[in-house]
Structures are given as C-alpha cells and as structure tokens.
PDB file of C-alpha atoms in Angstrom:
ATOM      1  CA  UNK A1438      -7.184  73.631  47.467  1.00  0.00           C
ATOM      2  CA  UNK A1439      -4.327  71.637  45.902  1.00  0.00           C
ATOM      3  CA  UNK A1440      -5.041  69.732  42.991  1.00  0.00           C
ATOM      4  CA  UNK A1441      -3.486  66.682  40.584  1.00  0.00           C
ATOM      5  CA  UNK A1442      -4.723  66.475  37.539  1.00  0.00           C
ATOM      6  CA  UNK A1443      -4.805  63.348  35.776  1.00  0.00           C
ATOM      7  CA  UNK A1444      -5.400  63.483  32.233  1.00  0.00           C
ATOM      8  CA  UNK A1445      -4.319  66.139  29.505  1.00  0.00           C
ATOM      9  CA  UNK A1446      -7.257  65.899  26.886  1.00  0.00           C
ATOM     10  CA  UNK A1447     -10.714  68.215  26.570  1.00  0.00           C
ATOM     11  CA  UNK A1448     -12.059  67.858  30.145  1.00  0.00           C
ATOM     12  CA  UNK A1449      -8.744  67.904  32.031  1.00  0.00           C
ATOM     13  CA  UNK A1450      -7.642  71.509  30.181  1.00  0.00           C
ATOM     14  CA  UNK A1451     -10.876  73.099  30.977  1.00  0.00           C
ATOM     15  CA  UNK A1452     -11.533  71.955  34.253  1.00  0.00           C
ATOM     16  CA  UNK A1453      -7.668  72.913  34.965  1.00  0.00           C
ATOM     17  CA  UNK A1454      -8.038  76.281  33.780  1.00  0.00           C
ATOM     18  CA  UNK A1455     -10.749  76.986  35.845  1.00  0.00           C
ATOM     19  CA  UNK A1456      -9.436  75.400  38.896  1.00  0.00           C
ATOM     20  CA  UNK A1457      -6.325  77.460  38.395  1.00  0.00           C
ATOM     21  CA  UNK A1458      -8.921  80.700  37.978  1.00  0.00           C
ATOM     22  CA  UNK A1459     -10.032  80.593  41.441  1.00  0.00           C
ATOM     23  CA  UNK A1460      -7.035  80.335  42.723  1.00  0.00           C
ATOM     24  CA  UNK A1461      -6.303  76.516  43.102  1.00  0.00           C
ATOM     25  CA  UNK A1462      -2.985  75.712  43.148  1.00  0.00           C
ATOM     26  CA  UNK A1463      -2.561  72.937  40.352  1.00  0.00           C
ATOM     27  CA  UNK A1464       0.617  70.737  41.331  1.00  0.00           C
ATOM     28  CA  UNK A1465       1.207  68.582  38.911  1.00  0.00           C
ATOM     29  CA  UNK A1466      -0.693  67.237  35.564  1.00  0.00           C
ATOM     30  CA  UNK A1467      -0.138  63.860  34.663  1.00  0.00           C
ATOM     31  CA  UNK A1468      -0.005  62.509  31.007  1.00  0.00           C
ATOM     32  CA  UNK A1469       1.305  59.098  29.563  1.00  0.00           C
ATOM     33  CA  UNK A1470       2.238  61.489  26.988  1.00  0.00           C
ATOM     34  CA  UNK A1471       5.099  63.893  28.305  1.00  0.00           C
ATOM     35  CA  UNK A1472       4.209  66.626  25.588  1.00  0.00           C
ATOM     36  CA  UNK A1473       0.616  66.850  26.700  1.00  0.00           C
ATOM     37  CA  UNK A1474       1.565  66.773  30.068  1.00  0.00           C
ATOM     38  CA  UNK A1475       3.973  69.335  29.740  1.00  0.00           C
ATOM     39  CA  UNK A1476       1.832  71.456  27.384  1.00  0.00           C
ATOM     40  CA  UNK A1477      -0.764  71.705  29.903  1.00  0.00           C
ATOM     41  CA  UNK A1478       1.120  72.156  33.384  1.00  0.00           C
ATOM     42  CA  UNK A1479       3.360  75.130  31.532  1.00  0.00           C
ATOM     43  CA  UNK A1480      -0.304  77.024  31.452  1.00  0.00           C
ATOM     44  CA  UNK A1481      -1.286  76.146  35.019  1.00  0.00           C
ATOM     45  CA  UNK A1482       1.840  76.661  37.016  1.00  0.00           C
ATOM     46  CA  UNK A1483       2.230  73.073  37.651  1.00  0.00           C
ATOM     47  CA  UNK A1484       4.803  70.108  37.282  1.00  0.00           C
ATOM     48  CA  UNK A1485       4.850  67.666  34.279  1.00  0.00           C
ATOM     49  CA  UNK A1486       4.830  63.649  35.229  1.00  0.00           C
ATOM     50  CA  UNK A1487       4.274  60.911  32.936  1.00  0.00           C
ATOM     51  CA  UNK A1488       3.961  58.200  35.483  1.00  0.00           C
ATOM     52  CA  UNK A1489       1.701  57.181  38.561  1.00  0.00           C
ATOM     53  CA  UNK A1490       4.600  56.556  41.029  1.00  0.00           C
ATOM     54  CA  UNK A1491       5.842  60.297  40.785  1.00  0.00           C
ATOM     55  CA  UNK A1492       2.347  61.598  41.719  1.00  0.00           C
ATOM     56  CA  UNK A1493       2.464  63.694  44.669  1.00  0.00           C
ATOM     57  CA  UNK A1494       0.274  62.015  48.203  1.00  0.00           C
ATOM     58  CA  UNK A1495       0.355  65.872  49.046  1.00  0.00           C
ATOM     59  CA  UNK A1496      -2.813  66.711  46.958  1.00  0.00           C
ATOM     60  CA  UNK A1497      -6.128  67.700  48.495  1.00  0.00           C
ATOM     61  CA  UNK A1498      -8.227  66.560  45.744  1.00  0.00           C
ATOM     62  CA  UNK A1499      -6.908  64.429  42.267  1.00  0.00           C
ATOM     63  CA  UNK A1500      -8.982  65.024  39.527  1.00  0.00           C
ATOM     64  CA  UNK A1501      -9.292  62.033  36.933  1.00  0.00           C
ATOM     65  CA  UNK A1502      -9.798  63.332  33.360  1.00  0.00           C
ATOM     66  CA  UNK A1503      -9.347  60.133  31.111  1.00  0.00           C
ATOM     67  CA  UNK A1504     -11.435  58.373  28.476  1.00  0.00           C
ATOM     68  CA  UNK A1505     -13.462  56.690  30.550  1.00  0.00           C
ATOM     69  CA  UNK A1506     -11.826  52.698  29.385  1.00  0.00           C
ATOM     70  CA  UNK A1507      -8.556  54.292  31.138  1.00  0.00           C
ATOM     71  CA  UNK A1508     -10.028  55.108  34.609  1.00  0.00           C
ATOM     72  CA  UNK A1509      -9.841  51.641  36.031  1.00  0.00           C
ATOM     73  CA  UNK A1510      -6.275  51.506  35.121  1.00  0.00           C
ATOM     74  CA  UNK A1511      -5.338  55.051  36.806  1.00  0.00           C
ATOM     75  CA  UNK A1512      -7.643  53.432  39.660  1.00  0.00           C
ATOM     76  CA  UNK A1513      -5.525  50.612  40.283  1.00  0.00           C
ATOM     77  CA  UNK A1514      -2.294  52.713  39.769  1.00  0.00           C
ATOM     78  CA  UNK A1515      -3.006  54.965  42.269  1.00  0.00           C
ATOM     79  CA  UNK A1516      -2.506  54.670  46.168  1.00  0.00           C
ATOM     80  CA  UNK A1517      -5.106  53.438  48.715  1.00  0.00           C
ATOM     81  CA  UNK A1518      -4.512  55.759  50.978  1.00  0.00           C
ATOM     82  CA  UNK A1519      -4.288  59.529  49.418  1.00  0.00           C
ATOM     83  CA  UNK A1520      -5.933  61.665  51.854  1.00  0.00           C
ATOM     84  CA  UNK A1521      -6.974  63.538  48.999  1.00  0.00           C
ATOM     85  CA  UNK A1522     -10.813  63.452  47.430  1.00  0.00           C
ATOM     86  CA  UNK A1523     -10.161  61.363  44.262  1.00  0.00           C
ATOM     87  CA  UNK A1524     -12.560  62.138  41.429  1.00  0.00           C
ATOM     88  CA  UNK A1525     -13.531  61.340  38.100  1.00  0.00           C
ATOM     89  CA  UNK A1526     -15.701  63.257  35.418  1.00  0.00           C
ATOM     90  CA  UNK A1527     -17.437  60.170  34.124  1.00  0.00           C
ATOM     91  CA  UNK A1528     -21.228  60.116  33.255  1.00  0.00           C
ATOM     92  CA  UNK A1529     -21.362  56.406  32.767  1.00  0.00           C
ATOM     93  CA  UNK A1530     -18.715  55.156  35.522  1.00  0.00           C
ATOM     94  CA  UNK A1531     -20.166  54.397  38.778  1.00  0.00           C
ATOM     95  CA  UNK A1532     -18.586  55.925  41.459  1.00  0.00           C
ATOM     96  CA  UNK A1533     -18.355  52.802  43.229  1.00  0.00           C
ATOM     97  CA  UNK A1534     -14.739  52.210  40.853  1.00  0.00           C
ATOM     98  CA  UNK A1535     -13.082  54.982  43.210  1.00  0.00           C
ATOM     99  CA  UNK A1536     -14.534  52.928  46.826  1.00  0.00           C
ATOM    100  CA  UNK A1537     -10.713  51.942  47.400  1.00  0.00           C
ATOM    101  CA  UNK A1538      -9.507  55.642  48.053  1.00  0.00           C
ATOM    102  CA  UNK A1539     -11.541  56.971  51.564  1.00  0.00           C
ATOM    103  CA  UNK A1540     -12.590  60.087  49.904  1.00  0.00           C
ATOM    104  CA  UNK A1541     -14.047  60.386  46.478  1.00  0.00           C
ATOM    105  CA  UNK A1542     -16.562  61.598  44.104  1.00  0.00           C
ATOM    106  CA  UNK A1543     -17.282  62.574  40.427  1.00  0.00           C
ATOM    107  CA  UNK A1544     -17.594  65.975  39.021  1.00  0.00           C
ATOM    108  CA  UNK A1545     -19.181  65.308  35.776  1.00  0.00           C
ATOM    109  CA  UNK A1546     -19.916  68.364  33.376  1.00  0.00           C
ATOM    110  CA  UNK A1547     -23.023  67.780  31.261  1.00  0.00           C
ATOM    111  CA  UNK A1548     -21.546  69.475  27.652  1.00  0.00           C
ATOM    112  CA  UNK A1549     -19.121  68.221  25.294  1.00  0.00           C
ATOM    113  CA  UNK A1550     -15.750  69.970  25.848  1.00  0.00           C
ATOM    114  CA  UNK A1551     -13.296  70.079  23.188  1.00  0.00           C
ATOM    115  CA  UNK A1552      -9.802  72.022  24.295  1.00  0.00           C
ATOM    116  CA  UNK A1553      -9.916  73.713  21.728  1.00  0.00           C
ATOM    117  CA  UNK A1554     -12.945  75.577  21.721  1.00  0.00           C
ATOM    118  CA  UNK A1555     -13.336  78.126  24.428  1.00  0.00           C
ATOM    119  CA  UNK A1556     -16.300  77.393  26.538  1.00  0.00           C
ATOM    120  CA  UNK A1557     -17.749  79.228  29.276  1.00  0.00           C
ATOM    121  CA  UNK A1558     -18.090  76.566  32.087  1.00  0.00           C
ATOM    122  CA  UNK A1559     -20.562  78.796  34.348  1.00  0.00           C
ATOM    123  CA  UNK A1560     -23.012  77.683  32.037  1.00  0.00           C
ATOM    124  CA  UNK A1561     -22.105  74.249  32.516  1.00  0.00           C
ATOM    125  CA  UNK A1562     -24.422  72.303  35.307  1.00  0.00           C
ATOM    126  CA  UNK A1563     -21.913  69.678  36.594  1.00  0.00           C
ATOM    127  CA  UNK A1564     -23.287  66.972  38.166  1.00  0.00           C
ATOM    128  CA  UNK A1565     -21.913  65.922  42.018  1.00  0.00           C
ATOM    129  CA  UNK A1566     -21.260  62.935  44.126  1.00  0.00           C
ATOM    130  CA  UNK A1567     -19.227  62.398  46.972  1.00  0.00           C
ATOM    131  CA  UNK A1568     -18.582  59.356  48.838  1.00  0.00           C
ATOM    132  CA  UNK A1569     -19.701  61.433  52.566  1.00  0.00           C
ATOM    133  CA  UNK A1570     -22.126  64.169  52.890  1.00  0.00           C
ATOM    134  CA  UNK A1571     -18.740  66.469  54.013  1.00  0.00           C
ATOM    135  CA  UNK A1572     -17.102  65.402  50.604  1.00  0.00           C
ATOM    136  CA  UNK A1573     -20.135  65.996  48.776  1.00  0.00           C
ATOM    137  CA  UNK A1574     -20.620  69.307  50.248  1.00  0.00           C
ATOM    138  CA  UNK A1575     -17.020  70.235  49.575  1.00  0.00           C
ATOM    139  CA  UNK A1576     -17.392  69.642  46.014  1.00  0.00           C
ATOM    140  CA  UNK A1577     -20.445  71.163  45.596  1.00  0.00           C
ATOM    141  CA  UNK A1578     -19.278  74.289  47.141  1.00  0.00           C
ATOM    142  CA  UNK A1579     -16.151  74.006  45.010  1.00  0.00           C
ATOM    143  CA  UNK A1580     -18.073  73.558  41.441  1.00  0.00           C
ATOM    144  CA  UNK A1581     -20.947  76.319  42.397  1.00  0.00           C
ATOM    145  CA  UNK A1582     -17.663  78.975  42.568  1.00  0.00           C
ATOM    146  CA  UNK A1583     -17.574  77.733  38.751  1.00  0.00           C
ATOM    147  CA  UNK A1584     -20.823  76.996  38.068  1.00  0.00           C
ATOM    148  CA  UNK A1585     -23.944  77.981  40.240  1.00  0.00           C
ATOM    149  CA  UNK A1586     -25.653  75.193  38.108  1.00  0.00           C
ATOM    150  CA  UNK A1587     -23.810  72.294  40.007  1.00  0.00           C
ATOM    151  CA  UNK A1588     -26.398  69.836  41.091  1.00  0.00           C
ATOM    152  CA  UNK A1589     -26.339  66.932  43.288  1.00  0.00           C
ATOM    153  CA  UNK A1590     -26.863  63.397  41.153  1.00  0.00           C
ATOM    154  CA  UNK A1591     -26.265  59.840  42.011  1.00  0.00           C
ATOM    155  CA  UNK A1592     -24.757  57.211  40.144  1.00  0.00           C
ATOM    156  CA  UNK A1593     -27.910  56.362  38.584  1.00  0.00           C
ATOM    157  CA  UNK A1594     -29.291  59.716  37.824  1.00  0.00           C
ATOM    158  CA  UNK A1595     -25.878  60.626  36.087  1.00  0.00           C
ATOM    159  CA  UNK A1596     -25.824  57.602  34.018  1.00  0.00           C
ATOM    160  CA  UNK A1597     -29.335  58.404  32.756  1.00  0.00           C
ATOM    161  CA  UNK A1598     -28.430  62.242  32.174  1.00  0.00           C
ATOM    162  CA  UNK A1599     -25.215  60.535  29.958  1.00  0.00           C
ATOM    163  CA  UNK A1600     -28.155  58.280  27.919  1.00  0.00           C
ATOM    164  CA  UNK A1601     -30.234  61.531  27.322  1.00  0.00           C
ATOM    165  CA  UNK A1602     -27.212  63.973  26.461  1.00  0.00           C
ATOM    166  CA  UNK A1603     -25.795  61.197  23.687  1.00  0.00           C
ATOM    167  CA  UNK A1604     -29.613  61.278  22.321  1.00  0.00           C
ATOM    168  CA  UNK A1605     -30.193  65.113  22.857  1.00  0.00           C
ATOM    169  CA  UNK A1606     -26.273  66.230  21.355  1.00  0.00           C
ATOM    170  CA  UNK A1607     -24.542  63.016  19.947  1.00  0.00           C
ATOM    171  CA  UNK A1608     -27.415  61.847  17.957  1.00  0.00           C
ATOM    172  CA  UNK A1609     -28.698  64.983  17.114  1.00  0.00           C
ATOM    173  CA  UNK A1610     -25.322  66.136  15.431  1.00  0.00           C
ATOM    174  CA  UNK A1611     -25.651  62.712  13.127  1.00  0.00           C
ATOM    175  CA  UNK A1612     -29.136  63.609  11.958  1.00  0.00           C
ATOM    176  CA  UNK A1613     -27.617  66.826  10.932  1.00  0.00           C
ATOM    177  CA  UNK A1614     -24.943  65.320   9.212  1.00  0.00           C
ATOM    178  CA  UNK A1615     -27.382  63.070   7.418  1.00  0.00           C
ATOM    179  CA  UNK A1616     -29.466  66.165   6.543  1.00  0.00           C
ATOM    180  CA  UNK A1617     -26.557  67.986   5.091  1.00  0.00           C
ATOM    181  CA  UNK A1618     -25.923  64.704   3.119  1.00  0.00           C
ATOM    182  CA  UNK A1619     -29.346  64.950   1.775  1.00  0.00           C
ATOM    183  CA  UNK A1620     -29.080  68.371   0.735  1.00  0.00           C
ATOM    184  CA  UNK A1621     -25.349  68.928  -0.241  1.00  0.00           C
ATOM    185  CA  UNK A1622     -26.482  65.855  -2.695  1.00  0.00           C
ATOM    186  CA  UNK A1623     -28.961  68.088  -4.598  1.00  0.00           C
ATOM    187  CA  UNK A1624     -26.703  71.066  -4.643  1.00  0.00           C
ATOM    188  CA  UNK A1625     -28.136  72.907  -1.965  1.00  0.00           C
ATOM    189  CA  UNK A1626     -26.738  74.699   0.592  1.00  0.00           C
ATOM    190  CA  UNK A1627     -26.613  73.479   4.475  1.00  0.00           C
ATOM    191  CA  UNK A1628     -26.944  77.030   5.406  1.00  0.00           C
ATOM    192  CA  UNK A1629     -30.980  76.856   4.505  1.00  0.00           C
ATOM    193  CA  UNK A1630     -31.125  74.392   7.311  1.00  0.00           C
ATOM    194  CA  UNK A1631     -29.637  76.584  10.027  1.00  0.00           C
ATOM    195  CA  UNK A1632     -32.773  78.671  10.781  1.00  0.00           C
ATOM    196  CA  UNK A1633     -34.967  75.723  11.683  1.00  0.00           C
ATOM    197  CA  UNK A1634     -32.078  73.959  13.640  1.00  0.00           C
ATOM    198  CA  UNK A1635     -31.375  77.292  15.791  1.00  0.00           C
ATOM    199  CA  UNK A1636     -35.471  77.976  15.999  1.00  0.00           C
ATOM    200  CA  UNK A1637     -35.774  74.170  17.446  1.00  0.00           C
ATOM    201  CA  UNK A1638     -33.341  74.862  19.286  1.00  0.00           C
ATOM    202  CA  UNK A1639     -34.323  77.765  20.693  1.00  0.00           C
ATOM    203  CA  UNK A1640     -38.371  76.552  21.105  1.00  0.00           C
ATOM    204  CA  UNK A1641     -37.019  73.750  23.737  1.00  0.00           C
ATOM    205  CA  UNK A1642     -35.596  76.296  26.038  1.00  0.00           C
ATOM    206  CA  UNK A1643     -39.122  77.181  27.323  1.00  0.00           C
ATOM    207  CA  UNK A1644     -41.384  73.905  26.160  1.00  0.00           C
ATOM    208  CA  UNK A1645     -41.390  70.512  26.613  1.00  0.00           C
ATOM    209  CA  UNK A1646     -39.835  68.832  23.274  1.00  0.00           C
ATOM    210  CA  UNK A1647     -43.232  66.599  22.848  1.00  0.00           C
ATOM    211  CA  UNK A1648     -45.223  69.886  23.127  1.00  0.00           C
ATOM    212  CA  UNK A1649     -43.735  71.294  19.859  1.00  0.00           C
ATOM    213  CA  UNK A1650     -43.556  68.409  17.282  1.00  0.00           C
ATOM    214  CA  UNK A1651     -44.280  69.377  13.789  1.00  0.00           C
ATOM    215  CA  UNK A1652     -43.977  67.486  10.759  1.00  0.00           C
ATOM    216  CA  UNK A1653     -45.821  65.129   8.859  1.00  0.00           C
ATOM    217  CA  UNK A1654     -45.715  62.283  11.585  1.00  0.00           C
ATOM    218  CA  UNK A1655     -46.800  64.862  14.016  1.00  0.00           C
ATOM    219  CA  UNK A1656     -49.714  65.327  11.585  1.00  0.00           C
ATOM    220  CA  UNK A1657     -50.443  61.977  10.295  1.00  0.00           C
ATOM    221  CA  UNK A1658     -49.989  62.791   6.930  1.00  0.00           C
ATOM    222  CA  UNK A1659     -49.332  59.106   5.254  1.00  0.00           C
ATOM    223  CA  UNK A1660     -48.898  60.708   1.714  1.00  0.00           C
ATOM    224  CA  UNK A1661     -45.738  62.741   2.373  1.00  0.00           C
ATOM    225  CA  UNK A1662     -44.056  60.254   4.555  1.00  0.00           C
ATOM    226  CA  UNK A1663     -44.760  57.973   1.634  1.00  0.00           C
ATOM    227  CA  UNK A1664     -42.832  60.049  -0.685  1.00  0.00           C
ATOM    228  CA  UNK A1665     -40.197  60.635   1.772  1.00  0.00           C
ATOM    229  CA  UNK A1666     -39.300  57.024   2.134  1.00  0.00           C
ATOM    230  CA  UNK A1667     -39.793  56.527  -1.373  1.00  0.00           C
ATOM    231  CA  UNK A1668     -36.905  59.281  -2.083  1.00  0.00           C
ATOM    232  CA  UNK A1669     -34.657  57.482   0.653  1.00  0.00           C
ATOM    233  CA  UNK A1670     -34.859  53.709  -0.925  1.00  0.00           C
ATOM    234  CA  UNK A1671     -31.779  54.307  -2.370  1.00  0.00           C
ATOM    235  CA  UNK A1672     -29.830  55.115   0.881  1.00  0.00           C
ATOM    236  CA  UNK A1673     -31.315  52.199   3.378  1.00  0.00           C
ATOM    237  CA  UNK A1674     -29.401  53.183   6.458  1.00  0.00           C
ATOM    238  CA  UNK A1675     -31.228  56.377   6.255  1.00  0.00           C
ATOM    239  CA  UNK A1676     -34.607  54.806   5.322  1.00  0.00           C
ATOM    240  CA  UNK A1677     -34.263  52.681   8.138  1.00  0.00           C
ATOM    241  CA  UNK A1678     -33.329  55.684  10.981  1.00  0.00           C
ATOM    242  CA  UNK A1679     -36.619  57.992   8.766  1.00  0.00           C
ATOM    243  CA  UNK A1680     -38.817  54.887   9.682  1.00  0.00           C
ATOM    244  CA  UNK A1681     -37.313  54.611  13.628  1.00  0.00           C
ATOM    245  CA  UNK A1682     -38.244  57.787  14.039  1.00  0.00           C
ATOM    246  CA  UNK A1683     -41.361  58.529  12.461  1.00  0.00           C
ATOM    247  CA  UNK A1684     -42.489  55.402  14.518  1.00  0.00           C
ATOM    248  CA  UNK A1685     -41.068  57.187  17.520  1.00  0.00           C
ATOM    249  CA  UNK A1686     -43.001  60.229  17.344  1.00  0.00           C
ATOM    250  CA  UNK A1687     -46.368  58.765  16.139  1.00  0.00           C
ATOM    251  CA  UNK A1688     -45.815  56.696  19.135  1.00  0.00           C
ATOM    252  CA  UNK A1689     -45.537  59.760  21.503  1.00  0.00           C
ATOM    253  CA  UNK A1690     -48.206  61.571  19.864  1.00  0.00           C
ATOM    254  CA  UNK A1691     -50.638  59.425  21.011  1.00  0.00           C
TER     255      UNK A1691
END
C-alpha cells in the first residue's frame, strides 16, 4: 500500500515507522513545518512537502496525524476526490468530518505516543472504522499485521474509550503528581510510592478495578479521612479532588 502521511508529531512518526516496517511504501510526509517534515520522510524513504496542493492524488490511503483542532483544516484542504482511504487517528473526532472523501476511516491507537519514546505498537489495540464494510475490512487487516489487538469501534464507542483512557492515564498521572507533591513536601522520597502504583497496576490486569478498592473510603473509616482532609486544608484544590473522590468510591461501594 502507498501511503501520505499528514502530520510529523508523536502519532504520525510511529504509525510511519511501522507502516514503513511492513513494507508500505511511504510517499511523502507532510508538515507545515519543513524541518519536521523533512526530519521524518529522510527515515521513511519518502518526500518532504509543506503544503496541501503538492500532495500526491496517487496515494492508496492518507493518514491524518494532527492535533485533533487541525483536522478540519487538513479536511477542507484536501481534495474531494482522492481515491485513496483518508484517515484520521482521532478518539474524539467523528468520522463523519472525513464524509467528503468516498473512502475513509480512523485508525485510532488507544496509548499515549510520544516520538520519542520507543513503543512497541503490537501491544497497542487500535481502534477501526471505515466508511464501507470493504474499507473497514482493509484497515482492519492492515492494523492486525501491526497489532492483532485491532478492534472494530464506532464513532461512539471510540469517543467513550477517549473519556475512559483520559480518566484511566491522563488523570491518573495528575494524582501522581499531586502525590509526589505531598510527599516531596515532607522530604520523602517518590520512590516509596512506586511499589503500590506498579502493584495497582498490576492487580487491574486480572480484576475488575471496583473489585479491589482499599483504603479508608473503601472501609468507611470516618476518623482517618477526617485527618486526611484536615492535613489538606491548606492546599484546597487538593482537598477538593480528596473529597471528589472519596465521594466517588463510597458511592460505588455501595
């Protein structure tokens, strides 16, 4: 398969290298920014271009790798009537954006990427939608040569599995931040905290999260949330989020 893609940043460089991998000819890589473009197309064989109107109509599928405030614009940039699939890697962007080009679909990889951190994408599940069954089935089959955890998901389903991945990763990583806050404060090293945050970690891989709750909410026990909150009056951001939650999982525990 021949293959544009659109974008230079974290998704575009992985999803490039692995297209390139199995033998996908990568033609060009498009950037606003020339360096990145360039930067990126020397390591996949392909040409540099730093605006729509020297994209090739040649492509068999043009992969659109852009913060996801930039899509429309590539959107309306790019020709009706590419034969190509047309695709973007949004979880929050209906596909519904792309209904101008005949074929399209989104490959969207449920993990944070950064380009700079090498990360094996089998272990990615991507999520897939094509505007056809035969597009659909053609970028299935494509992403299970990558990943054998490439699943099919509406626009619906994805936008949900974007909601839960921001709780389960984005949210996660600021209540660790806020924890080594807590502790750095008193001296104490972050490293203490790593054993519980790898063994919760690890727990959820075979059990639902709701089945292993600990902690004093879990438990009810009013005196030591009492103290917590009491030692977090004088941060009130924090008091409020320790509150939020402990609501949260009294909530679920009943």
């Amino acid at each position: 398969m021949t293959v544009v893609i659109l974008g230079s940043g974290n998704v575009a460089t992985h999803m490039g290298k692995a297209f390139h991998t199995l033998g996908h000819q990568i033609l060009q890589v498009y950037s606003r920014n020339r360096a990145s473009a360039i930067a990126l197309a020397s390591v996949l064989n392909a040409e540099a271009v730093d605006t729509i109107e020297n994209i090739t109509d040649k492509a068999d599928l043009y992969f659109i790798a852009v913060a996801d405030q930039a899509i429309q614009e590539i959107v309306d940039q790019l020709p009706k009537d590419l034969k190509g699939i047309v695709v973007h890697c949004s979880g929050a962007t209906d596909i519904n954006i792309l209904a101008h080009f005949p074929l399209h679909g989104i490959i969207y990889p449920v993990q944070s990427l950064r380009k700079d951190v090498p990360t094996p994408l089998e272990n990615i599940p991507f999520g897939i939608e094509g505007s056809n069954t035969d597009t659909t089935d053609r970028l299935l089959q494509m992403m299970q040569n990558i990943s054998v955890g490439s699943f099919l998901c509406n626009s619906t389903q994805r936008l949900a599995l974007h909601i839960a991945a921001v709780f389960a990763n984005n949210f996660s990583n600021v209540l660790y931040q806020i924890a080594y806050d807590i502790v750095e404060e008193q001296n104490l090293p972050f490293d203490l905290l790593k054993p519980i945050i790898l063994e919760t970690a690890q727990k959820v891989q075979n059990q639902i999260p709701k089945a292993i709750q600990t902690g004093p909410s879990a438990r009810g026990d009013m005196e030591t949330i009492q103290k917590h909150l009491q030692f977090l009056m004088k941060t009130p951001h924090w008091l409020k989020i320790y509150q939020q939650l402990t609501e949260e999982i009294t909530r679920n525990k009943c």
